[in-house]
Each structure stands twice: as C-alpha cells, then as structure tokens.
Short mmCIF file of C-alpha atoms in Angstrom, two decimals:
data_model
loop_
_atom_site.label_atom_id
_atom_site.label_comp_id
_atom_site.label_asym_id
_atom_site.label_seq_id
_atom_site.Cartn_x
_atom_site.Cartn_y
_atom_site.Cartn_z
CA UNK Z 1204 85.63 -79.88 45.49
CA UNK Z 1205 86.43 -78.65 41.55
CA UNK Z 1206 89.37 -76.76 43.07
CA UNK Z 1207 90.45 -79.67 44.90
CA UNK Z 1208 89.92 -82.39 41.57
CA UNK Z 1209 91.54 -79.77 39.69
CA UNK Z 1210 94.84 -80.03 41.84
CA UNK Z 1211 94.56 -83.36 41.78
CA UNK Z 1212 94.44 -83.73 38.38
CA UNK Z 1213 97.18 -81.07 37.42
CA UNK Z 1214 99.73 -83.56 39.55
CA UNK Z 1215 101.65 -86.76 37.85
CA UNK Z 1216 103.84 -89.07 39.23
CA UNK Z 1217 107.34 -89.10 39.60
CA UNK Z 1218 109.09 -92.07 37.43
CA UNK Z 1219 111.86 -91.19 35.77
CA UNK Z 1220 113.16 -94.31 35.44
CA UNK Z 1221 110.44 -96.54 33.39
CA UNK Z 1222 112.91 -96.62 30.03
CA UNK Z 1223 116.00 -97.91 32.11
CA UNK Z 1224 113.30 -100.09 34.20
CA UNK Z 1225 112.17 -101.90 31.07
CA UNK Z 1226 115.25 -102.35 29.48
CA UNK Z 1227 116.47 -104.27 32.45
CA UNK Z 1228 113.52 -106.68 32.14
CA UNK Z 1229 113.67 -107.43 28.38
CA UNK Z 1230 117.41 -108.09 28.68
CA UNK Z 1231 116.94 -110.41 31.20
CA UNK Z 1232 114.96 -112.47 29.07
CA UNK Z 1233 116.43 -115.43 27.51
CA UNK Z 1234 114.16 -115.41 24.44
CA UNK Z 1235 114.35 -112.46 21.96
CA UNK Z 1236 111.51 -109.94 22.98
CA UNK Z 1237 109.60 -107.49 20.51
CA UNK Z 1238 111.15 -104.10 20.79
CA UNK Z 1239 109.42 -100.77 22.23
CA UNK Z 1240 109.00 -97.37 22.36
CA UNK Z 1241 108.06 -96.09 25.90
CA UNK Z 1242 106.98 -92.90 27.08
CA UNK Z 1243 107.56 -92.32 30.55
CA UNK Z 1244 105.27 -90.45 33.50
CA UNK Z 1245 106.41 -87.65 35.80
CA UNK Z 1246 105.14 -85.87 38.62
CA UNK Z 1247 104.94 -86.41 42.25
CA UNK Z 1248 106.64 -88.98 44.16
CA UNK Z 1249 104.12 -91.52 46.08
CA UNK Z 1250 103.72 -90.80 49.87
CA UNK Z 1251 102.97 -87.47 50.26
CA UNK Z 1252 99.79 -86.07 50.71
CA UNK Z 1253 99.43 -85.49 46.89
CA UNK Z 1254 99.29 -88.89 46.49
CA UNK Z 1255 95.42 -88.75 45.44
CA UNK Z 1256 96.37 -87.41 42.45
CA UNK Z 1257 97.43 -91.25 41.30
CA UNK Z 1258 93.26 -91.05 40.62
CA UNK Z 1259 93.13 -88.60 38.08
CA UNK Z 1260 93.80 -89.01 34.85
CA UNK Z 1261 96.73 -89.75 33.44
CA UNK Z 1262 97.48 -88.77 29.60
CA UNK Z 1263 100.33 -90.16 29.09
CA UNK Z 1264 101.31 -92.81 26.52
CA UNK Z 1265 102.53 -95.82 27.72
CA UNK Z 1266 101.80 -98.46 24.46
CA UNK Z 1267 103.61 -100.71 22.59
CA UNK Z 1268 104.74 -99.23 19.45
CA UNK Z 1269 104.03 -100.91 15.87
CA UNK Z 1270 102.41 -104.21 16.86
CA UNK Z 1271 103.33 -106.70 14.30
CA UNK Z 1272 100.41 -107.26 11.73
CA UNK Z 1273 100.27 -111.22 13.30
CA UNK Z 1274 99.15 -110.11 16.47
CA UNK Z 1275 95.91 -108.48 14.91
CA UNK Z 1276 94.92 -112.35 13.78
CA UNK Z 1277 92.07 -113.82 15.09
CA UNK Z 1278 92.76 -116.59 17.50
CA UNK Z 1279 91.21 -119.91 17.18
CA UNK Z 1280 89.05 -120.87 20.51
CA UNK Z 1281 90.23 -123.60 22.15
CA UNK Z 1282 87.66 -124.64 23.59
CA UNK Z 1283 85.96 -125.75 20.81
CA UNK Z 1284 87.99 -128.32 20.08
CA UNK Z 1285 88.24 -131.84 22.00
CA UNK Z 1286 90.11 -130.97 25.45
CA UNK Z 1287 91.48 -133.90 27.59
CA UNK Z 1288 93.59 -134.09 30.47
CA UNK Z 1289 96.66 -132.15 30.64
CA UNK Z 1290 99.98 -133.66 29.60
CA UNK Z 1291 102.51 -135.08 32.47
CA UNK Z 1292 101.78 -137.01 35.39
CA UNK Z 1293 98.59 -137.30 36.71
CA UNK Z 1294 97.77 -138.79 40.04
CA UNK Z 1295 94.55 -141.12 40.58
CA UNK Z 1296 92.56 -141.03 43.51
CA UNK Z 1297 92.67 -145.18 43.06
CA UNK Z 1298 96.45 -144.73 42.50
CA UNK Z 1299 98.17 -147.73 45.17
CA UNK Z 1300 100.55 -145.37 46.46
CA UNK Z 1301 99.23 -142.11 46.04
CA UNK Z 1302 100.76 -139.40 48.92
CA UNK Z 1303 98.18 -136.62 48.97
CA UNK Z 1304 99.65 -132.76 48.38
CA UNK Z 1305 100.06 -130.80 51.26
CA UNK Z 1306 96.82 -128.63 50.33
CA UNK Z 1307 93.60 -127.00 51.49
CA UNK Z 1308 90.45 -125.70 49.29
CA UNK Z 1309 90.27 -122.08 50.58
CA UNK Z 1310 87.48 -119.83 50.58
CA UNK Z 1311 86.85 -116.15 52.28
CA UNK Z 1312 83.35 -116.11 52.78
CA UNK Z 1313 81.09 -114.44 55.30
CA UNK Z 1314 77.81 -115.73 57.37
CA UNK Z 1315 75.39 -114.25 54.57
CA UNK Z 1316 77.01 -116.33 51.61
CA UNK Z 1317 76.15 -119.47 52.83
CA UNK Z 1318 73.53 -120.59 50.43
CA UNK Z 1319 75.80 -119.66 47.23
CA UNK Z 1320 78.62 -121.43 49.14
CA UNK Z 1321 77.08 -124.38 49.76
CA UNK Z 1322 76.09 -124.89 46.27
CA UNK Z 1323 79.76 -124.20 45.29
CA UNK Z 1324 80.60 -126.71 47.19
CA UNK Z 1325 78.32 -129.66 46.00
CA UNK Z 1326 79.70 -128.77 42.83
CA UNK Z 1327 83.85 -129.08 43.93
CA UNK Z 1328 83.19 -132.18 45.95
CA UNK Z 1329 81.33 -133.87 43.06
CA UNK Z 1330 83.30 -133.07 40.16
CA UNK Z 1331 87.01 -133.45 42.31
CA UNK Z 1332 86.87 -133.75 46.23
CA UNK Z 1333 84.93 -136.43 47.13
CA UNK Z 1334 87.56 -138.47 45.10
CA UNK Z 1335 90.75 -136.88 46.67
CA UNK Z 1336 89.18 -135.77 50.79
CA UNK Z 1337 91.19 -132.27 50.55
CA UNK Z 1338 90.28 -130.62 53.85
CA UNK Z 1339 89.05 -127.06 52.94
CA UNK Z 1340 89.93 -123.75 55.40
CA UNK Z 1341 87.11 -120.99 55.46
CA UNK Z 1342 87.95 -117.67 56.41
CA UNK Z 1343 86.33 -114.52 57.54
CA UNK Z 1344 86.83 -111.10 59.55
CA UNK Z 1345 84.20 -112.18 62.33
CA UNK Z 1346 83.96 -115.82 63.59
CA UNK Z 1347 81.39 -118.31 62.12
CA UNK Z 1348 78.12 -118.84 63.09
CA UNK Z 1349 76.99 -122.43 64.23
CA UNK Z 1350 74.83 -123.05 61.17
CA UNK Z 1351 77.34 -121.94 58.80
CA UNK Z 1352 79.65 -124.67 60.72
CA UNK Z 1353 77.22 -127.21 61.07
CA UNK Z 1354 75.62 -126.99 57.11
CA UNK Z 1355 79.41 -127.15 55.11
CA UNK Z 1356 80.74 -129.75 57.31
CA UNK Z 1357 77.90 -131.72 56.31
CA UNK Z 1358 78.16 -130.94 52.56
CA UNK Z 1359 82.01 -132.84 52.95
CA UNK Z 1360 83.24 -135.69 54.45
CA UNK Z 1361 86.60 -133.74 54.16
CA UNK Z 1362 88.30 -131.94 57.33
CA UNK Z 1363 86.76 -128.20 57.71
CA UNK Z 1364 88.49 -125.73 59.68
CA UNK Z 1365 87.14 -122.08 60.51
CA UNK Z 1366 89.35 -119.19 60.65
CA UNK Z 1367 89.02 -115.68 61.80
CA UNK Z 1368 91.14 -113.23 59.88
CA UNK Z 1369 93.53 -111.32 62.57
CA UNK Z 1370 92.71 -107.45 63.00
CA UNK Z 1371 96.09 -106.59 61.61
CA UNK Z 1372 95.91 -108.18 58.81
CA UNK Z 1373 92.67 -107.24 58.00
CA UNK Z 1374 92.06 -103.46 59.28
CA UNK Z 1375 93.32 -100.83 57.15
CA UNK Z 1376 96.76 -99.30 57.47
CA UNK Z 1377 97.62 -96.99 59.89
CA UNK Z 1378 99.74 -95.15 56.86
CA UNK Z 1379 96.94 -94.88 55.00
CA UNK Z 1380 95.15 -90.63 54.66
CA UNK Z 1381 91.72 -91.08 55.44
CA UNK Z 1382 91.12 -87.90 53.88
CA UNK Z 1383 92.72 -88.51 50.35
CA UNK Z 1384 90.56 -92.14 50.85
CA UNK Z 1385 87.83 -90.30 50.90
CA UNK Z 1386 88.49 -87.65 48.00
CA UNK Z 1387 90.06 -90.81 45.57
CA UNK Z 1388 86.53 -92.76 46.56
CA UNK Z 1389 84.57 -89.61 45.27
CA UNK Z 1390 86.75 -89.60 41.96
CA UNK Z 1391 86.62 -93.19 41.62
CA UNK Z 1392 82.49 -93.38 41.99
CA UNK Z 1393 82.19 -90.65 39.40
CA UNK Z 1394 84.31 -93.21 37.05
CA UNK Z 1395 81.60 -95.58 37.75
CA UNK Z 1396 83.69 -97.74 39.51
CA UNK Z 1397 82.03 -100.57 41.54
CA UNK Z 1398 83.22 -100.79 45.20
CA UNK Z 1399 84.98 -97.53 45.52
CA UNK Z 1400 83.47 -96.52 48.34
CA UNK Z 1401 83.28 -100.08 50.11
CA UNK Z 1402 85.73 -99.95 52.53
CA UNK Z 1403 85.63 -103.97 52.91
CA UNK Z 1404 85.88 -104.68 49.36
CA UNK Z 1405 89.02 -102.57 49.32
CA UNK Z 1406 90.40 -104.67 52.42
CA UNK Z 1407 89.13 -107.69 51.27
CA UNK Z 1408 91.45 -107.31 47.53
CA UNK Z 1409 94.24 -106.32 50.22
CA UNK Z 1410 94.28 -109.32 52.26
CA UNK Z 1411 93.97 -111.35 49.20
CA UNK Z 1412 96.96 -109.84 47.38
CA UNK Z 1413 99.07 -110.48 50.29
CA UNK Z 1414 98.38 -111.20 53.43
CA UNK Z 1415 96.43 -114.91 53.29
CA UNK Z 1416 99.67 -116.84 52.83
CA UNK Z 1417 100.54 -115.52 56.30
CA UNK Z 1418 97.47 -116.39 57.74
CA UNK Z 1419 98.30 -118.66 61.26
CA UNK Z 1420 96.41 -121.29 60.16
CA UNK Z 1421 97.91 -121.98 56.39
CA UNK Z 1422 101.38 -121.58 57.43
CA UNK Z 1423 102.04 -125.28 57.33
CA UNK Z 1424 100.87 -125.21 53.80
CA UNK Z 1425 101.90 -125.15 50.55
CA UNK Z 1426 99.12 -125.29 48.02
CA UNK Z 1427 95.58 -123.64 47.85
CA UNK Z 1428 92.74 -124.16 45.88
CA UNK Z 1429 90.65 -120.48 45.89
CA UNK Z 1430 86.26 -121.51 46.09
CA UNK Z 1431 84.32 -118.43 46.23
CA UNK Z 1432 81.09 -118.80 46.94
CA UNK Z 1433 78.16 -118.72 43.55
CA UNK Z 1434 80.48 -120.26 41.72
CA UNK Z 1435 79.81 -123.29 39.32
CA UNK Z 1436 81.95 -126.04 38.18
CA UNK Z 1437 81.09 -128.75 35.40
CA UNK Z 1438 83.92 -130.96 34.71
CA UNK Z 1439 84.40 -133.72 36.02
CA UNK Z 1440 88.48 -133.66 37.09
CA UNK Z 1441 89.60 -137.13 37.86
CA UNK Z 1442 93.25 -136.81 38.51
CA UNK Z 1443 94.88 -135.09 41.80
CA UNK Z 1444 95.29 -131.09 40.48
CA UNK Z 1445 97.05 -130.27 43.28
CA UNK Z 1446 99.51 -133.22 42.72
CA UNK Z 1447 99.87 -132.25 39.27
CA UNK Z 1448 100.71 -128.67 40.18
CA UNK Z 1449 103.96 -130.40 42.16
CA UNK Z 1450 104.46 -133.13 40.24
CA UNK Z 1451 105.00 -131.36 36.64
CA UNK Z 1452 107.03 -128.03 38.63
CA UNK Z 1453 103.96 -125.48 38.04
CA UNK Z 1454 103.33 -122.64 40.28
CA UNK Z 1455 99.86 -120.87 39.58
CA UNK Z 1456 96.64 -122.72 37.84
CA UNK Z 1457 94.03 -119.90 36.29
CA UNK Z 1458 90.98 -120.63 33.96
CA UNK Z 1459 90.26 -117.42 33.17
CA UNK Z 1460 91.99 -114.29 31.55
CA UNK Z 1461 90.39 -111.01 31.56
CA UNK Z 1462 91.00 -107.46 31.33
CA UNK Z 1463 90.47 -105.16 34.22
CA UNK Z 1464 88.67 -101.83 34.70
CA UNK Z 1465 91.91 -99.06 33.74
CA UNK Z 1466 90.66 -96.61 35.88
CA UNK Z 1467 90.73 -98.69 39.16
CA UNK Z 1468 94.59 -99.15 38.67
CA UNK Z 1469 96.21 -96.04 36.88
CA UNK Z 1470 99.09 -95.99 39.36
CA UNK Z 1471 99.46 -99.86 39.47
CA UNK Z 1472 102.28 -99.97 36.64
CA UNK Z 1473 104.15 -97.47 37.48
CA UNK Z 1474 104.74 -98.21 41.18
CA UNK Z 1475 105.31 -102.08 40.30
CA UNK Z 1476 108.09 -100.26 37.69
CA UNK Z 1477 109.44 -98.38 40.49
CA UNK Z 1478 110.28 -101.76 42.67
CA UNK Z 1479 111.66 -103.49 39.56
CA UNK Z 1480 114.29 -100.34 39.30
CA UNK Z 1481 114.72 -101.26 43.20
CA UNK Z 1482 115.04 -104.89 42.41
CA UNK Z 1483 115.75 -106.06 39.14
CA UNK Z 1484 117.61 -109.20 40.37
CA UNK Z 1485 113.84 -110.43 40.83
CA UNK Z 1486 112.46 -110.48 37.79
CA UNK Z 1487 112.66 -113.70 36.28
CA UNK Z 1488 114.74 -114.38 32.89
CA UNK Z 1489 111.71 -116.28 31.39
CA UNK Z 1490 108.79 -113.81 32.09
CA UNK Z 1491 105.93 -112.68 30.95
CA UNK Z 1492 106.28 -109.07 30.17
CA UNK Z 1493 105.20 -108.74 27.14
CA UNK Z 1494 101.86 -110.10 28.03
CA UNK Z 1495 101.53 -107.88 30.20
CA UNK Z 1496 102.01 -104.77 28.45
CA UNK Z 1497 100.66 -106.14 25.28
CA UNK Z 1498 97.84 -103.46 24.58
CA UNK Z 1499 97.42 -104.38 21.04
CA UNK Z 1500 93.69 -105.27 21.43
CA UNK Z 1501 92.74 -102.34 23.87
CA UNK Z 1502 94.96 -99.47 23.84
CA UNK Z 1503 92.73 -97.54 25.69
CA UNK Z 1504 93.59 -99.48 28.50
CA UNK Z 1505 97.30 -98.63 27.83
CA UNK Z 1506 96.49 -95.50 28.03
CA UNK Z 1507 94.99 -95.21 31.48
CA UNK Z 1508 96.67 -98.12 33.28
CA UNK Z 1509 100.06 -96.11 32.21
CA UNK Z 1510 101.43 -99.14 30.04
CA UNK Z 1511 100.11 -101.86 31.58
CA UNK Z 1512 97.42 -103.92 29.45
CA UNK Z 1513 95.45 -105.04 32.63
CA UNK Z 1514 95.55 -108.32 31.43
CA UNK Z 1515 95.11 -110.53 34.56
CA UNK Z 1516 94.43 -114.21 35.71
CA UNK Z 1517 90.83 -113.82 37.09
CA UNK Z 1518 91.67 -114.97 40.70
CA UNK Z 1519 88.47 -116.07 42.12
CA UNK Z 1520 89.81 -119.35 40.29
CA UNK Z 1521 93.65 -120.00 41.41
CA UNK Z 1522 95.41 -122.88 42.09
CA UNK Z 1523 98.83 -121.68 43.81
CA UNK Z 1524 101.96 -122.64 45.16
CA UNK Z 1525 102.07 -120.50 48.79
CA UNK Z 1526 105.46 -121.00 48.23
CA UNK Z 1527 106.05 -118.53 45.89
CA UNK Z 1528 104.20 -115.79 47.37
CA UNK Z 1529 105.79 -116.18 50.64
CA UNK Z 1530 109.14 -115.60 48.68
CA UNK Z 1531 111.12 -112.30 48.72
CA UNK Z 1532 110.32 -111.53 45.50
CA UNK Z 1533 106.70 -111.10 46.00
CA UNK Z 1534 106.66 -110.64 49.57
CA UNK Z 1535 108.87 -107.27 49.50
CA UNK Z 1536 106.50 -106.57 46.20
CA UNK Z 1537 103.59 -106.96 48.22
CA UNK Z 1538 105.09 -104.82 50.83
CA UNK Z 1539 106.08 -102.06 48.45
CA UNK Z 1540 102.59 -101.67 47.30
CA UNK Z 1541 101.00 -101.83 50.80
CA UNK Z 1542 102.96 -98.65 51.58
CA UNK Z 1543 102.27 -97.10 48.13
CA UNK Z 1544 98.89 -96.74 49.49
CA UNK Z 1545 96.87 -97.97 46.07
CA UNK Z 1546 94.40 -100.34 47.61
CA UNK Z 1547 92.58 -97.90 49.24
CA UNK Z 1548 93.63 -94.53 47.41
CA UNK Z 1549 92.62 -96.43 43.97
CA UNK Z 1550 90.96 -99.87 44.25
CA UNK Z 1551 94.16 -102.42 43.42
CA UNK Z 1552 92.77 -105.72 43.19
CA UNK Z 1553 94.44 -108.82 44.02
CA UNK Z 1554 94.10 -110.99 40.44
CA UNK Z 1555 96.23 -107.94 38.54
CA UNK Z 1556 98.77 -107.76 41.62
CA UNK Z 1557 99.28 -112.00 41.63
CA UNK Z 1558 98.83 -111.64 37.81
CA UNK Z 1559 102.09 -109.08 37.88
CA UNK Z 1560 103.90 -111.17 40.48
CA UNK Z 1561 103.68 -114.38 38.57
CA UNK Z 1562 104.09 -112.61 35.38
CA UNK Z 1563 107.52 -110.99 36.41
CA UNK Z 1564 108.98 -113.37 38.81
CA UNK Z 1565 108.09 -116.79 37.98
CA UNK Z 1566 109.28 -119.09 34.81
CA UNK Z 1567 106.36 -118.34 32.12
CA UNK Z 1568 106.12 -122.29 31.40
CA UNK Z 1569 105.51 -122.71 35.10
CA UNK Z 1570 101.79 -121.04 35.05
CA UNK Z 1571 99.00 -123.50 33.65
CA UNK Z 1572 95.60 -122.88 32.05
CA UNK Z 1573 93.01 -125.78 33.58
CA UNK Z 1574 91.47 -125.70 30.54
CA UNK Z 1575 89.56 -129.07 31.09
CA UNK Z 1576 87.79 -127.97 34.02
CA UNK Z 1577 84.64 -125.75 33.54
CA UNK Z 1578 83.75 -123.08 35.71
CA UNK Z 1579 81.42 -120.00 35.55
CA UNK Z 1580 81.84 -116.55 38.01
CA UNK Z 1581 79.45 -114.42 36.66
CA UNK Z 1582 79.39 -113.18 33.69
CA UNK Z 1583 82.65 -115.69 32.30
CA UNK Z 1584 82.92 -118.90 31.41
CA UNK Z 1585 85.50 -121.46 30.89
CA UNK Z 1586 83.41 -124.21 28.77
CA UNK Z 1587 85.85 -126.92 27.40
CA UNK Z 1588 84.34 -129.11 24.75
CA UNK Z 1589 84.54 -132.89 26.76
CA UNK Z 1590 82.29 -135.88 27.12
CA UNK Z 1591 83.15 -134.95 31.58
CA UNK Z 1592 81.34 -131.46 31.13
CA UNK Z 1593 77.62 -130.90 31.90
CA UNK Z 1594 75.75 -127.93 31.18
CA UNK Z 1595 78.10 -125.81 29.98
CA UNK Z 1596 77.69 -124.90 26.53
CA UNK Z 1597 81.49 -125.27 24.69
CA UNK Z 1598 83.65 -122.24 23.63
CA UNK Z 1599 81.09 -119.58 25.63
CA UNK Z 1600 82.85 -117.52 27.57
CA UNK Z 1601 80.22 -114.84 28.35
CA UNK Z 1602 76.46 -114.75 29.39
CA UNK Z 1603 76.02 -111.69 26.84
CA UNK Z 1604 78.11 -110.97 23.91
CA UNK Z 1605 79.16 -107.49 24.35
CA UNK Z 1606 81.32 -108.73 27.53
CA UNK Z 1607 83.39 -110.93 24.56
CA UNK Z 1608 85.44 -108.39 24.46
CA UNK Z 1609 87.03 -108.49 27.83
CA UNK Z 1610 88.85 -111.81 26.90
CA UNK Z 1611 92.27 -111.28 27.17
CA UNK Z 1612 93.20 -114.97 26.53
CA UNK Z 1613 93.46 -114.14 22.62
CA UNK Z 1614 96.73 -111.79 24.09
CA UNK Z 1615 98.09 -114.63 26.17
CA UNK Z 1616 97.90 -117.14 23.55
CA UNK Z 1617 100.27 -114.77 21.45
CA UNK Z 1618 102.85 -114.71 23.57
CA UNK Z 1619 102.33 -118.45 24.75
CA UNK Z 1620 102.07 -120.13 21.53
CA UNK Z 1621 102.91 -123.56 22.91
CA UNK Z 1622 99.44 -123.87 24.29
CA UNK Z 1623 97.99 -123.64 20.59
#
C-alpha cells in the first residue's frame, strides 16, 4: 500500500491549458475583472488507470495573486439588519388571478428519515405551502413503504407523488475502476473525509448533480424546491417563491454559502477547466468567476482544490429553474464529469458542481439569496432579522463559533456588491 500511495502521489494531471482556459473566461466578461497570475497543473491525463492519483496531493499553486487590500474588509452581516421581502413582483396566494408555477417541492429521502421529514414538512407547509398547495415529489432508490405514504400525505393537503429512482440512473457507472474506488476511498478516509467509503453517499451527490432533472416523473417540470429531511424553517414567506423565481427572470435561489472540504475535490477545477477549453462558447459573459476562484479568505483551500475557492451554494436549500440544467451547457458539463470519474474516485458533491454550473453559465444577476426566509441544516443558519421569524436568533449562522469561519458569503458579497 506505501508503494502504491507513493505512485499515486508522484502523478499530476495533465492541463496544459488552464492560462489560455482562463483568459477566455475573463474576456468574455462584460465587466472589467481583477487580473491574475495562474500557475498551471501537469501530469496525467484523466481516464487511465492512473487516474487515482487525482487523490493525492496536489502542490501546486493555483491562487489569485495580490488581492486588493478592500477585499480583506470585514463585511457587514446582513442579517442583522431589518430584511423584508425581496424587490419585484411578488405573487399572493389571495392574488384574484394568480396562475400557480409549474413546480414541485422535491425531496430524496429514504424509509428511515421519516420522522425528521415529517417535521420538515410541518415546518414548509406552515411557513409557505399551505398558502400556495405546491404538490411535492419524494424520491428514493427502493419504493416507499405504506406508512411513509400514508403519514406525509397526511401532513399536506397538497398532491404527493412517490418515485423510485431508475437503476441507471442511480447504480454506479460501468466506466468507473472499482479498484482505484477502492484505493481513492482508503486515501480519502485517512484525510478524514466523511462518506468516503459510502458508496450511496457517493451515488446519492451523483444523481443530485445531474441526473434528477431527467427523472420520468419531473420531466414536465420546470421548477423545484429541494426539502431534505431535519431541516428547519422559521419565516414566514407569504408571496409565491416559485412565481417570483419566473416572474423577476432568476434561475437558482440559495440561502446559504459555504466552503467545502478541499480535499474531497482536488481534481474538480481542473477537469471543469478542461471542458471550458472544450467549450468556451458556454460560459456566460456575466459570470461569476471570480467568486469562484476568490481564495482571498482561505488560500489553503486554493491550494488543494487547484484554484478553485470551494465556495459553493449549500444545496440542500435550492430553488431552481430545471430548465437550465437540462440545457447543453450543463448537461454536456454534467456529462464530462460523469466520465471523468470524480464522484466516486474523489467524493464530488453536487452543491460545488451546480455552484460551478450556475457560476459559469448563467447571468450572475440571475441567482438570488432568499435572505428573508430562515432555515437551519445542521450546523448553519440563515437567521434574517424580521417580525415573520420565530426562533431563530438574527445574524447566527453557526451552532458553535469555530464553524464561523466556513462562511463564504463575506466572498460573494465582494463580488456582488449590489446585494449590500
């Protein structure tokens, strides 16, 4: 095994591109972007059996160069002050012609979470569904159980529909090494990171990067609302979100920003730079680049996520536009990653990959922070300050202060000052 990690870790990845790959991207951009200084990585080209060495690390320097001295500032929490509604049309469940959006709450759940889903969902239908009947879709990778069916459609006098996820889209690849799974899991554990060995966990951040969109049974969808089950909401939301989403041209709805574990994603970066080089008529003029490889605040991360801050929308909130990931742009970026092999060789998760998607190939403006409505996954919080919020205290954003530090909205707010 030392003889193997220490092959492993004497191979890097072939990208000789990243300079040309960037400066594609920050000419596209219609606004004037801070200039940088890129280093990039080399080694072996993705798809061959040395693939595992993705896992080990990588010491090459990927950071921004010479952050300006405003980006060091402290930023102001927002959620300390008053927060209403957002701005633009809002649609009233007593509105007389409101036309409902063509949406479902969505939640992948199994049999066993039923308890922390059902509390989940006396919290969404009290604080927004009972006022707007969206039907919600549960999914799983074996079929419900009669209880399970019996105890949410009575928490809802909304529409419930169970789905079973199809073996395809669920199993894992036939592409994918067994062997190097097994040999990235063992480097991965000894990194401490959680789940690397779960083989479901790794299928389950799979399917949600990419393949629920083409689930049968959304197909004649557009929006979703993601519920996950143990989660908490304690706002009050009184106007149609998912009619604001359509109404004021937004795409994807987050309440929390977060950094991720480097380590699980080393190879993340480069491979998404390796299908912008493929595809550069994709990325969008107004992106969000330099969020995303802001690493002002934790270069560390830089470091080992190869020039990507890990900066992503924590996705067990989204509001989305199906839309958008069923487009070519994210669909053949989806695809490209599948086949790079990284959700089960490292452990890709799907709130950096729809973080990157949105963040390269949508309009910046066209992603919106729900600031007004509270919610807690734990450990984070998003606690507005607002006579509709119960027991939530304002402005907290962790259960223990040490995890302060994983906020990454103080980077976002940078380089979206118009939310300030």
């Amino acid at each position: 095994m030392v003889w193997i990690h220490r092959q492993i870790q004497s191979i890097f990845i072939l990208f000789l591109g990243t300079v040309l790959v960037i400066s594609i991207i920050r000419l596209i951009r219609v606004s004037s972007a801070k200039s940088s200084t890129l280093r990039p990585v080399s080694g072996n080209r993705k798809g061959s059996p040395d693939y595992a060495a993705h896992i080990a690390p990588l010491h090459t320097d990927f950071r921004l160069k010479d952050p300006s001295p405003t980006a060091l500032a402290q930023t102001p929490n927002l959620l300390l002050e008053e927060v209403g509604e957002p701005e633009g049309l809002l649609t009233r469940s007593d509105d007389e012609y409101r036309m409902k959006a063509n949406a479902t709450l969505l939640s992948l759940v199994r049999n066993s979470e039923l308890s922390g889903l059902l509390r989940t969902m006396k919290d969404v239908e009290q604080t927004f569904n009972a006022k707007f009947n969206y039907p919600w879709t549960f999914m799983n990778d074996v079929p419900f159980s009669e209880d399970f069916k019996r105890r949410t459609q009575a928490a809802t006098k909304s529409e419930c529909r169970y789905e079973v996820i199809p073996k395809h889209q669920w199993e894992t690849p036939a592409w994918i090494n067994p062997d190097i799974t097994a040999v990235s899991a063992d480097i991965l554990q000894e990194e401490n990171i959680m789940y690397a060995k779960l083989a479901s966990y790794h299928r389950m951040c799979r399917w949600n990067s990419g393949m629920f969109y083409q689930h049968p049974a959304l197909k004649d969808y557009r929006w979703y609302w993601r519920v996950e089950p143990n989660t908490r909401y304690f706002c009050s939301v009184d106007y149609d979100v998912f009619r604001f989403m359509e109404d004021n041209n937004k795409t994807y709805g987050f309440v929390i920003n977060i950094y991720d574990i480097p380590q699980s994603i080393r190879t993340l970066w480069p491979t998404t730079l390796e299908f912008i080089a493929k595809h550069p008529e994709f990325v969008h003029p107004n992106n969000s680049l330099d969020w995303l490889t802001d690493t002002t605040d934790r270069p560390n991360n830089g470091d080992i996520a190869n020039g990507y801050s890990t900066c992503h929308f924590w996705s067990n909130f989204e509001i989305g536009d199906m839309d958008f990931f069923r487009s070519d742009a994210y669909s053949q970026y989806f695809d490209y990653l599948d086949q790079a092999g990284g959700f089960f060789y490292e452990r890709w998760g799907d709130a950096p990959i729809h973080s990157i998607g949105v963040g390269l190939f949508e309009d910046k403006h066209k992603i919106h922070w729900f600031k007004d409505i509270g919610y807690v996954h734990q450990p984070y919080y998003n606690c507005p300050t607002s006579p509709k919020c119960k027991g939530c205290t304002p402005g907290k954003f962790s259960n223990a202060g040490y995890l302060d530090k994983e906020n990454c909205f103080p980077s976002y707010l940078r380089h979206n000052p118009q939310l300030i």
